[in-house]
Coordinates of C-alpha atoms in Angstrom, one line a residue:
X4 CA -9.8 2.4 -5.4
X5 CA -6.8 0.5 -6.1
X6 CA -3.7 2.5 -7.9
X7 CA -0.7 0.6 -9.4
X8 CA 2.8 2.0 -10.0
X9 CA 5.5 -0.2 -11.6
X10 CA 9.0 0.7 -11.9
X11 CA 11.7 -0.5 -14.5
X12 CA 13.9 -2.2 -12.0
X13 CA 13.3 -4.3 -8.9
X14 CA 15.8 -4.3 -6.2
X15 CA 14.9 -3.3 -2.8
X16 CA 12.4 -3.9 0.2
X17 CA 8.5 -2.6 0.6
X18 CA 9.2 -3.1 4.0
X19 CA 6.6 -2.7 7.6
X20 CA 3.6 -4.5 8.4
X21 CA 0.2 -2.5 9.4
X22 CA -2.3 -4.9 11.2
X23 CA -1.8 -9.3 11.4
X24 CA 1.6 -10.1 12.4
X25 CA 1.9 -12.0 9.2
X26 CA 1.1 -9.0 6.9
X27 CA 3.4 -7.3 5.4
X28 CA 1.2 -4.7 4.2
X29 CA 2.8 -1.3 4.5
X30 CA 1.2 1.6 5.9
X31 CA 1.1 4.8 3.9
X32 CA 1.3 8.2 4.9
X33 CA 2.2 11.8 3.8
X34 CA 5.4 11.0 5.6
X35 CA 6.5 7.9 3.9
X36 CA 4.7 8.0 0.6
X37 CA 7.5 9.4 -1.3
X38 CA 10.1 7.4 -0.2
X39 CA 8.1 3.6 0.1
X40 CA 6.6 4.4 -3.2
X41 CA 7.2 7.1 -6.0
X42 CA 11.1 6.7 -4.8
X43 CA 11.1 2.8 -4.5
X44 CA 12.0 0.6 -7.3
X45 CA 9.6 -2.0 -6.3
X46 CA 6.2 -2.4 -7.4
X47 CA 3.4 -0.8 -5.3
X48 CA 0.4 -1.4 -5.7
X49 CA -1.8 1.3 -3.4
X50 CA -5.1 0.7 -1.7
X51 CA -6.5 4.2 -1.0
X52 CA -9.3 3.1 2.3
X53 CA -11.6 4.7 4.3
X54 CA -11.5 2.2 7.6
X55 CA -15.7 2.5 7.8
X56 CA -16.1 1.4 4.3
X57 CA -17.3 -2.5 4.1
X58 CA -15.4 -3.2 0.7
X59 CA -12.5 -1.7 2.0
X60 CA -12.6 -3.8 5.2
X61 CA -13.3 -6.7 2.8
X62 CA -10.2 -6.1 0.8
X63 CA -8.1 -5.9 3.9
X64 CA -7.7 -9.9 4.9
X65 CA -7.0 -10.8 1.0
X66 CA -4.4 -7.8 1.1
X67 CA -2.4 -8.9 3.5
X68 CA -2.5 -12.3 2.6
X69 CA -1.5 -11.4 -1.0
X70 CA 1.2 -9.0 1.1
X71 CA 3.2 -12.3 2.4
X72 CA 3.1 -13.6 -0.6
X73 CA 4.8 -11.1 -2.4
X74 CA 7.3 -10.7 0.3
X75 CA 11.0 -10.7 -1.4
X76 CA 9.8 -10.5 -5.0
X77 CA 10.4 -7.4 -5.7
X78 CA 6.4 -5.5 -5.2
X79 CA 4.3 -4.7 -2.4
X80 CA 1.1 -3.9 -1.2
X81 CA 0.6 -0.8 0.8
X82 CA -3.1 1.1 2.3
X83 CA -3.7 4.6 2.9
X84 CA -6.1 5.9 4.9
X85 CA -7.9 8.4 2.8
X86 CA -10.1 9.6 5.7
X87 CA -7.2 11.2 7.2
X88 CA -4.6 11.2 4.4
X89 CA -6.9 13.5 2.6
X90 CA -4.4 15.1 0.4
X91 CA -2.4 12.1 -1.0
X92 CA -5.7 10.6 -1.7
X93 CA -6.8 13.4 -4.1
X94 CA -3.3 13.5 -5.6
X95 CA -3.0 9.5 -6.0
X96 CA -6.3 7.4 -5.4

């Protein structure tokens, strides 16, 4: 499941990488979810994963490969383990 949030202004960095050195996908948690994406201007978009699932492990090479590509333009892509983020994947995936 794949959630989108888009803000009215742009300004501002996604920030972090999670596995390739070249990604810039951001890893989500409760302790960062707030501030990297309801309180970020940027665009987000959210892949909520479970790491067994083999569509999720299929997204993940095109994810961070779309992640470098967004770098600097004002969106990123972030994952959230919904295994063991149980809660924000009820609220948000």
């Amino acid at each position: 499941v794949v959630s989108a949030r888009v803000n009215e202004s742009i300004p501002g960095s996604g920030g972090g990488s999670q596995s390739s050195k070249d990604s810039k996908v951001v890893g989500l948690n409760g302790s960062n979810f707030q501030e990297k994406v309801l309180n970020n201007p940027e665009v987000s978009m959210v892949a909520f994963i479970a790491p067994w699932c083999g569509h999720c492990k299929a997204l993940l090479p095109e994810w961070e490969t779309a992640s470098t590509r967004l770098e600097g333009k004002g969106a990123f892509l972030g994952t959230v383990d919904a295994t063991t983020e149980q809660s924000l994947a009820q609220e948000y995936g």
